[in-house]
Amino acid sequence: METNNGHALKGKRVAVLMTDGVEQVEYTKPRGFLERHGAIVTLMSPKAKGEQVQGKNHDTNGDTFTVEMHVRDAKPGDFDALMLPGGVENPKKLRESAEAIDFIRQFGLEGKPIAAICHGPLALIDAGLAQGSHLTSWPECKDELTAAGAEWSDDEVVVDDKLITSRKPADIPAFNEALFKALRIDAQVADMGPSS
């Protein structure tokens, strides 16, 4: 069920970190969902601003997407959440970028929501965020995640504190809702003020 409120995430800023080989739908559907609810989404990459990222539809090339910010120019403090789409090649290349991994690590240290889907959770290993966390992912990633110290389960979405993970494109509605809820919690806590 999609939450229906075009302004619920107004003022929230979400970073999407990705590069060539990203599974296209795992970028376009969550981005569209977030923007419909008023969030500002920025596509960042280890590639330069203005360069193109090649999307994939499984094994075939899909659309290209324009990089809006180089990851080295991004500060976790400027964003409320981080999204890591999947695809086989995309996280593999992100893991080769010290700047990308450092950004993910810093985001985790600031205790902000990180949502990763499909192969995306693999980048959490290099950022030091997988160990001791409960995660899900594309099933082929299970062994690597558990070897890194994660607890893995085969669920459409797993929320472990600020980490949100899903397995595949079919899980995107649940993935979107979990990220929506994580972004709304801060706003609701601010609205409620001190608890009595």
PDB file of C-alpha atoms in Angstrom:
ATOM      1  CA  MET A   1       0.000   0.000   0.000  1.00  0.00           C
ATOM      2  CA  GLU A   2       1.471   3.325  -1.058  1.00  0.00           C
ATOM      3  CA  THR A   3       1.156   6.129   1.446  1.00  0.00           C
ATOM      4  CA  ASN A   4      -0.745   8.970  -0.204  1.00  0.00           C
ATOM      5  CA  ASN A   5       0.628  12.312   0.895  1.00  0.00           C
ATOM      6  CA  GLY A   6       2.413  14.542  -1.598  1.00  0.00           C
ATOM      7  CA  HIS A   7       4.032  16.667   1.110  1.00  0.00           C
ATOM      8  CA  ALA A   8       4.845  14.056   3.767  1.00  0.00           C
ATOM      9  CA  LEU A   9       8.576  14.162   2.949  1.00  0.00           C
ATOM     10  CA  LYS A  10       8.810  17.865   2.081  1.00  0.00           C
ATOM     11  CA  GLY A  11      12.246  19.182   2.991  1.00  0.00           C
ATOM     12  CA  LYS A  12      13.772  15.692   3.256  1.00  0.00           C
ATOM     13  CA  ARG A  13      16.915  15.188   1.180  1.00  0.00           C
ATOM     14  CA  VAL A  14      17.858  11.723  -0.067  1.00  0.00           C
ATOM     15  CA  ALA A  15      21.188  10.802  -1.673  1.00  0.00           C
ATOM     16  CA  VAL A  16      21.257   7.949  -4.199  1.00  0.00           C
ATOM     17  CA  LEU A  17      24.767   6.553  -4.681  1.00  0.00           C
ATOM     18  CA  MET A  18      25.268   4.507  -7.849  1.00  0.00           C
ATOM     19  CA  THR A  19      27.313   4.002 -10.989  1.00  0.00           C
ATOM     20  CA  ASP A  20      27.327   1.999 -14.238  1.00  0.00           C
ATOM     21  CA  GLY A  21      25.479  -1.317 -14.135  1.00  0.00           C
ATOM     22  CA  VAL A  22      22.778  -0.158 -11.721  1.00  0.00           C
ATOM     23  CA  GLU A  23      19.513  -2.121 -11.960  1.00  0.00           C
ATOM     24  CA  GLN A  24      17.432   0.655 -13.476  1.00  0.00           C
ATOM     25  CA  VAL A  25      14.092  -0.001 -11.796  1.00  0.00           C
ATOM     26  CA  GLU A  26      15.765  -0.066  -8.365  1.00  0.00           C
ATOM     27  CA  TYR A  27      16.710   3.566  -8.972  1.00  0.00           C
ATOM     28  CA  THR A  28      13.773   4.962 -10.925  1.00  0.00           C
ATOM     29  CA  LYS A  29      10.897   3.528  -8.859  1.00  0.00           C
ATOM     30  CA  PRO A  30      12.180   4.559  -5.395  1.00  0.00           C
ATOM     31  CA  ARG A  31      13.246   7.971  -6.733  1.00  0.00           C
ATOM     32  CA  GLY A  32       9.821   8.554  -8.265  1.00  0.00           C
ATOM     33  CA  PHE A  33       8.133   7.451  -5.029  1.00  0.00           C
ATOM     34  CA  LEU A  34      10.256   9.768  -2.880  1.00  0.00           C
ATOM     35  CA  GLU A  35       9.763  12.743  -5.188  1.00  0.00           C
ATOM     36  CA  ARG A  36       5.993  12.223  -5.300  1.00  0.00           C
ATOM     37  CA  HIS A  37       6.037  12.624  -1.528  1.00  0.00           C
ATOM     38  CA  GLY A  38       8.042  15.830  -1.670  1.00  0.00           C
ATOM     39  CA  ALA A  39      11.599  14.617  -1.024  1.00  0.00           C
ATOM     40  CA  ILE A  40      14.561  16.101  -2.887  1.00  0.00           C
ATOM     41  CA  VAL A  41      16.631  13.295  -4.435  1.00  0.00           C
ATOM     42  CA  THR A  42      20.234  13.688  -5.638  1.00  0.00           C
ATOM     43  CA  LEU A  43      22.005  11.137  -7.855  1.00  0.00           C
ATOM     44  CA  MET A  44      25.625  10.956  -6.771  1.00  0.00           C
ATOM     45  CA  SER A  45      28.384   8.779  -8.134  1.00  0.00           C
ATOM     46  CA  PRO A  46      32.154   8.263  -8.239  1.00  0.00           C
ATOM     47  CA  LYS A  47      31.718   9.716 -11.752  1.00  0.00           C
ATOM     48  CA  ALA A  48      31.823  13.469 -12.349  1.00  0.00           C
ATOM     49  CA  LYS A  49      28.752  15.700 -12.224  1.00  0.00           C
ATOM     50  CA  GLY A  50      27.162  15.746 -15.679  1.00  0.00           C
ATOM     51  CA  GLU A  51      28.519  12.321 -16.690  1.00  0.00           C
ATOM     52  CA  GLN A  52      26.144   9.491 -17.556  1.00  0.00           C
ATOM     53  CA  VAL A  53      25.466   6.349 -15.525  1.00  0.00           C
ATOM     54  CA  GLN A  54      24.418   3.319 -17.585  1.00  0.00           C
ATOM     55  CA  GLY A  55      21.314   1.607 -16.239  1.00  0.00           C
ATOM     56  CA  LYS A  56      20.551  -2.074 -16.775  1.00  0.00           C
ATOM     57  CA  ASN A  57      17.372  -4.060 -17.195  1.00  0.00           C
ATOM     58  CA  HIS A  58      18.798  -7.336 -15.897  1.00  0.00           C
ATOM     59  CA  ASP A  59      21.445  -8.204 -18.521  1.00  0.00           C
ATOM     60  CA  THR A  60      20.581  -5.616 -21.170  1.00  0.00           C
ATOM     61  CA  ASN A  61      21.429  -1.921 -21.230  1.00  0.00           C
ATOM     62  CA  GLY A  62      18.609   0.386 -20.219  1.00  0.00           C
ATOM     63  CA  ASP A  63      18.532   4.167 -19.948  1.00  0.00           C
ATOM     64  CA  THR A  64      21.343   6.471 -18.896  1.00  0.00           C
ATOM     65  CA  PHE A  65      21.071   8.891 -15.984  1.00  0.00           C
ATOM     66  CA  THR A  66      22.938  12.160 -15.424  1.00  0.00           C
ATOM     67  CA  VAL A  67      25.136  12.390 -12.330  1.00  0.00           C
ATOM     68  CA  GLU A  68      24.032  15.340 -10.199  1.00  0.00           C
ATOM     69  CA  MET A  69      26.955  15.343  -7.732  1.00  0.00           C
ATOM     70  CA  HIS A  70      30.341  13.657  -7.437  1.00  0.00           C
ATOM     71  CA  VAL A  71      30.414  11.670  -4.208  1.00  0.00           C
ATOM     72  CA  ARG A  72      33.613  13.446  -3.113  1.00  0.00           C
ATOM     73  CA  ASP A  73      31.654  16.724  -3.012  1.00  0.00           C
ATOM     74  CA  ALA A  74      28.857  15.267  -0.875  1.00  0.00           C
ATOM     75  CA  LYS A  75      28.560  15.635   2.897  1.00  0.00           C
ATOM     76  CA  PRO A  76      26.392  13.147   4.835  1.00  0.00           C
ATOM     77  CA  GLY A  77      25.200  16.025   7.016  1.00  0.00           C
ATOM     78  CA  ASP A  78      23.425  17.545   4.004  1.00  0.00           C
ATOM     79  CA  PHE A  79      21.150  14.504   3.560  1.00  0.00           C
ATOM     80  CA  ASP A  80      18.491  12.727   5.611  1.00  0.00           C
ATOM     81  CA  ALA A  81      18.853   9.271   4.021  1.00  0.00           C
ATOM     82  CA  LEU A  82      21.049   7.311   1.612  1.00  0.00           C
ATOM     83  CA  MET A  83      19.794   4.836  -0.980  1.00  0.00           C
ATOM     84  CA  LEU A  84      21.957   2.132  -2.599  1.00  0.00           C
ATOM     85  CA  PRO A  85      20.289   0.503  -5.628  1.00  0.00           C
ATOM     86  CA  GLY A  86      21.470  -2.886  -6.847  1.00  0.00           C
ATOM     87  CA  GLY A  87      22.488  -4.493 -10.095  1.00  0.00           C
ATOM     88  CA  VAL A  88      25.512  -6.798 -10.224  1.00  0.00           C
ATOM     89  CA  GLU A  89      28.130  -4.375 -11.562  1.00  0.00           C
ATOM     90  CA  ASN A  90      27.043  -1.215  -9.737  1.00  0.00           C
ATOM     91  CA  PRO A  91      27.962  -2.198  -6.127  1.00  0.00           C
ATOM     92  CA  LYS A  92      31.083  -3.990  -7.419  1.00  0.00           C
ATOM     93  CA  LYS A  93      32.310  -0.682  -8.866  1.00  0.00           C
ATOM     94  CA  LEU A  94      31.223   1.316  -5.810  1.00  0.00           C
ATOM     95  CA  ARG A  95      33.283  -1.030  -3.637  1.00  0.00           C
ATOM     96  CA  GLU A  96      36.352  -0.094  -5.721  1.00  0.00           C
ATOM     97  CA  SER A  97      35.803   3.612  -4.937  1.00  0.00           C
ATOM     98  CA  ALA A  98      37.336   4.693  -1.612  1.00  0.00           C
ATOM     99  CA  GLU A  99      35.302   7.916  -1.796  1.00  0.00           C
ATOM    100  CA  ALA A 100      32.011   6.028  -2.220  1.00  0.00           C
ATOM    101  CA  ILE A 101      32.749   3.623   0.635  1.00  0.00           C
ATOM    102  CA  ASP A 102      33.856   6.470   2.896  1.00  0.00           C
ATOM    103  CA  PHE A 103      30.594   8.317   2.209  1.00  0.00           C
ATOM    104  CA  ILE A 104      28.557   5.218   3.124  1.00  0.00           C
ATOM    105  CA  ARG A 105      30.647   4.699   6.267  1.00  0.00           C
ATOM    106  CA  GLN A 106      30.215   8.328   7.360  1.00  0.00           C
ATOM    107  CA  PHE A 107      26.473   8.094   6.746  1.00  0.00           C
ATOM    108  CA  GLY A 108      26.327   5.046   9.000  1.00  0.00           C
ATOM    109  CA  LEU A 109      28.351   6.786  11.713  1.00  0.00           C
ATOM    110  CA  GLU A 110      25.872   9.676  11.700  1.00  0.00           C
ATOM    111  CA  GLY A 111      23.050   7.224  12.406  1.00  0.00           C
ATOM    112  CA  LYS A 112      20.927   8.156   9.396  1.00  0.00           C
ATOM    113  CA  PRO A 113      18.782   5.737   7.361  1.00  0.00           C
ATOM    114  CA  ILE A 114      20.579   3.739   4.663  1.00  0.00           C
ATOM    115  CA  ALA A 115      18.333   1.774   2.291  1.00  0.00           C
ATOM    116  CA  ALA A 116      20.001  -0.863   0.078  1.00  0.00           C
ATOM    117  CA  ILE A 117      18.343  -3.312  -2.311  1.00  0.00           C
ATOM    118  CA  CYS A 118      19.374  -6.419  -4.293  1.00  0.00           C
ATOM    119  CA  HIS A 119      23.214  -6.433  -4.592  1.00  0.00           C
ATOM    120  CA  GLY A 120      23.386  -2.959  -2.985  1.00  0.00           C
ATOM    121  CA  PRO A 121      23.914  -4.295   0.582  1.00  0.00           C
ATOM    122  CA  LEU A 122      27.340  -5.662  -0.474  1.00  0.00           C
ATOM    123  CA  ALA A 123      28.747  -2.126  -0.248  1.00  0.00           C
ATOM    124  CA  LEU A 124      27.798  -2.113   3.452  1.00  0.00           C
ATOM    125  CA  ILE A 125      30.503  -4.747   4.041  1.00  0.00           C
ATOM    126  CA  ASP A 126      33.324  -2.460   2.893  1.00  0.00           C
ATOM    127  CA  ALA A 127      31.846   0.448   4.863  1.00  0.00           C
ATOM    128  CA  GLY A 128      31.979  -1.666   8.034  1.00  0.00           C
ATOM    129  CA  LEU A 129      28.210  -1.629   8.483  1.00  0.00           C
ATOM    130  CA  ALA A 130      27.314  -5.269   7.752  1.00  0.00           C
ATOM    131  CA  GLN A 131      28.937  -6.885  10.800  1.00  0.00           C
ATOM    132  CA  GLY A 132      26.384  -7.450  13.550  1.00  0.00           C
ATOM    133  CA  SER A 133      23.484  -6.198  11.385  1.00  0.00           C
ATOM    134  CA  HIS A 134      20.336  -8.051  10.300  1.00  0.00           C
ATOM    135  CA  LEU A 135      20.092  -7.751   6.504  1.00  0.00           C
ATOM    136  CA  THR A 136      18.544  -9.211   3.389  1.00  0.00           C
ATOM    137  CA  SER A 137      19.695  -8.998  -0.239  1.00  0.00           C
ATOM    138  CA  TRP A 138      19.628 -10.802  -3.552  1.00  0.00           C
ATOM    139  CA  PRO A 139      20.071 -14.461  -2.466  1.00  0.00           C
ATOM    140  CA  GLU A 140      23.459 -14.818  -4.213  1.00  0.00           C
ATOM    141  CA  CYS A 141      24.866 -12.170  -1.822  1.00  0.00           C
ATOM    142  CA  LYS A 142      23.897 -14.131   1.304  1.00  0.00           C
ATOM    143  CA  ASP A 143      27.198 -15.999   1.767  1.00  0.00           C
ATOM    144  CA  GLU A 144      29.347 -12.889   1.452  1.00  0.00           C
ATOM    145  CA  LEU A 145      27.147 -10.926   3.851  1.00  0.00           C
ATOM    146  CA  THR A 146      27.074 -13.691   6.470  1.00  0.00           C
ATOM    147  CA  ALA A 147      30.853 -14.170   6.132  1.00  0.00           C
ATOM    148  CA  ALA A 148      31.155 -10.470   6.965  1.00  0.00           C
ATOM    149  CA  GLY A 149      29.216 -11.014  10.179  1.00  0.00           C
ATOM    150  CA  ALA A 150      25.677 -10.103   9.126  1.00  0.00           C
ATOM    151  CA  GLU A 151      22.551 -12.035  10.072  1.00  0.00           C
ATOM    152  CA  TRP A 152      20.705 -12.720   6.795  1.00  0.00           C
ATOM    153  CA  SER A 153      17.051 -13.571   6.236  1.00  0.00           C
ATOM    154  CA  ASP A 154      14.917 -14.122   3.144  1.00  0.00           C
ATOM    155  CA  ASP A 155      12.327 -11.357   3.644  1.00  0.00           C
ATOM    156  CA  GLU A 156      10.988  -8.675   1.292  1.00  0.00           C
ATOM    157  CA  VAL A 157      12.254  -5.965   3.613  1.00  0.00           C
ATOM    158  CA  VAL A 158      14.406  -6.077   6.755  1.00  0.00           C
ATOM    159  CA  VAL A 159      14.718  -3.026   9.004  1.00  0.00           C
ATOM    160  CA  ASP A 160      17.552  -3.136  11.549  1.00  0.00           C
ATOM    161  CA  ASP A 161      17.705   0.215  13.316  1.00  0.00           C
ATOM    162  CA  LYS A 162      18.689   2.623  10.485  1.00  0.00           C
ATOM    163  CA  LEU A 163      19.523  -0.064   7.893  1.00  0.00           C
ATOM    164  CA  ILE A 164      16.742  -0.974   5.430  1.00  0.00           C
ATOM    165  CA  THR A 165      17.393  -3.813   2.974  1.00  0.00           C
ATOM    166  CA  SER A 166      15.361  -5.672   0.342  1.00  0.00           C
ATOM    167  CA  ARG A 167      16.000  -8.555  -2.059  1.00  0.00           C
ATOM    168  CA  LYS A 168      14.828  -7.672  -5.570  1.00  0.00           C
ATOM    169  CA  PRO A 169      12.665  -5.407  -7.776  1.00  0.00           C
ATOM    170  CA  ALA A 170       9.467  -7.172  -6.667  1.00  0.00           C
ATOM    171  CA  ASP A 171      10.188  -5.928  -3.122  1.00  0.00           C
ATOM    172  CA  ILE A 172      10.330  -2.240  -4.140  1.00  0.00           C
ATOM    173  CA  PRO A 173       6.867  -1.319  -2.720  1.00  0.00           C
ATOM    174  CA  ALA A 174       7.827  -2.658   0.734  1.00  0.00           C
ATOM    175  CA  PHE A 175      11.294  -1.094   0.403  1.00  0.00           C
ATOM    176  CA  ASN A 176       9.762   2.304  -0.443  1.00  0.00           C
ATOM    177  CA  GLU A 177       7.342   2.134   2.484  1.00  0.00           C
ATOM    178  CA  ALA A 178      10.115   1.268   4.952  1.00  0.00           C
ATOM    179  CA  LEU A 179      12.240   4.189   3.751  1.00  0.00           C
ATOM    180  CA  PHE A 180       9.199   6.493   3.859  1.00  0.00           C
ATOM    181  CA  LYS A 181       8.519   5.451   7.450  1.00  0.00           C
ATOM    182  CA  ALA A 182      12.167   5.962   8.461  1.00  0.00           C
ATOM    183  CA  LEU A 183      12.150   9.481   7.011  1.00  0.00           C
ATOM    184  CA  ARG A 184       8.825  10.311   8.675  1.00  0.00           C
ATOM    185  CA  ILE A 185       9.880   9.174  12.169  1.00  0.00           C
ATOM    186  CA  ASP A 186      12.229  12.136  12.606  1.00  0.00           C
ATOM    187  CA  ALA A 187       9.520  14.564  11.539  1.00  0.00           C
ATOM    188  CA  GLN A 188       6.944  12.990  13.876  1.00  0.00           C
ATOM    189  CA  VAL A 189       9.339  13.064  16.817  1.00  0.00           C
ATOM    190  CA  ALA A 190      10.013  16.760  16.103  1.00  0.00           C
ATOM    191  CA  ASP A 191       6.247  17.453  15.826  1.00  0.00           C
ATOM    192  CA  MET A 192       5.447  15.727  19.118  1.00  0.00           C
ATOM    193  CA  GLY A 193       7.984  17.641  21.147  1.00  0.00           C
ATOM    194  CA  PRO A 194       9.027  16.390  24.591  1.00  0.00           C
ATOM    195  CA  SER A 195       7.165  13.298  25.739  1.00  0.00           C
ATOM    196  CA  SER A 196       5.166  13.633  28.938  1.00  0.00           C
TER     197      SER A 196
END
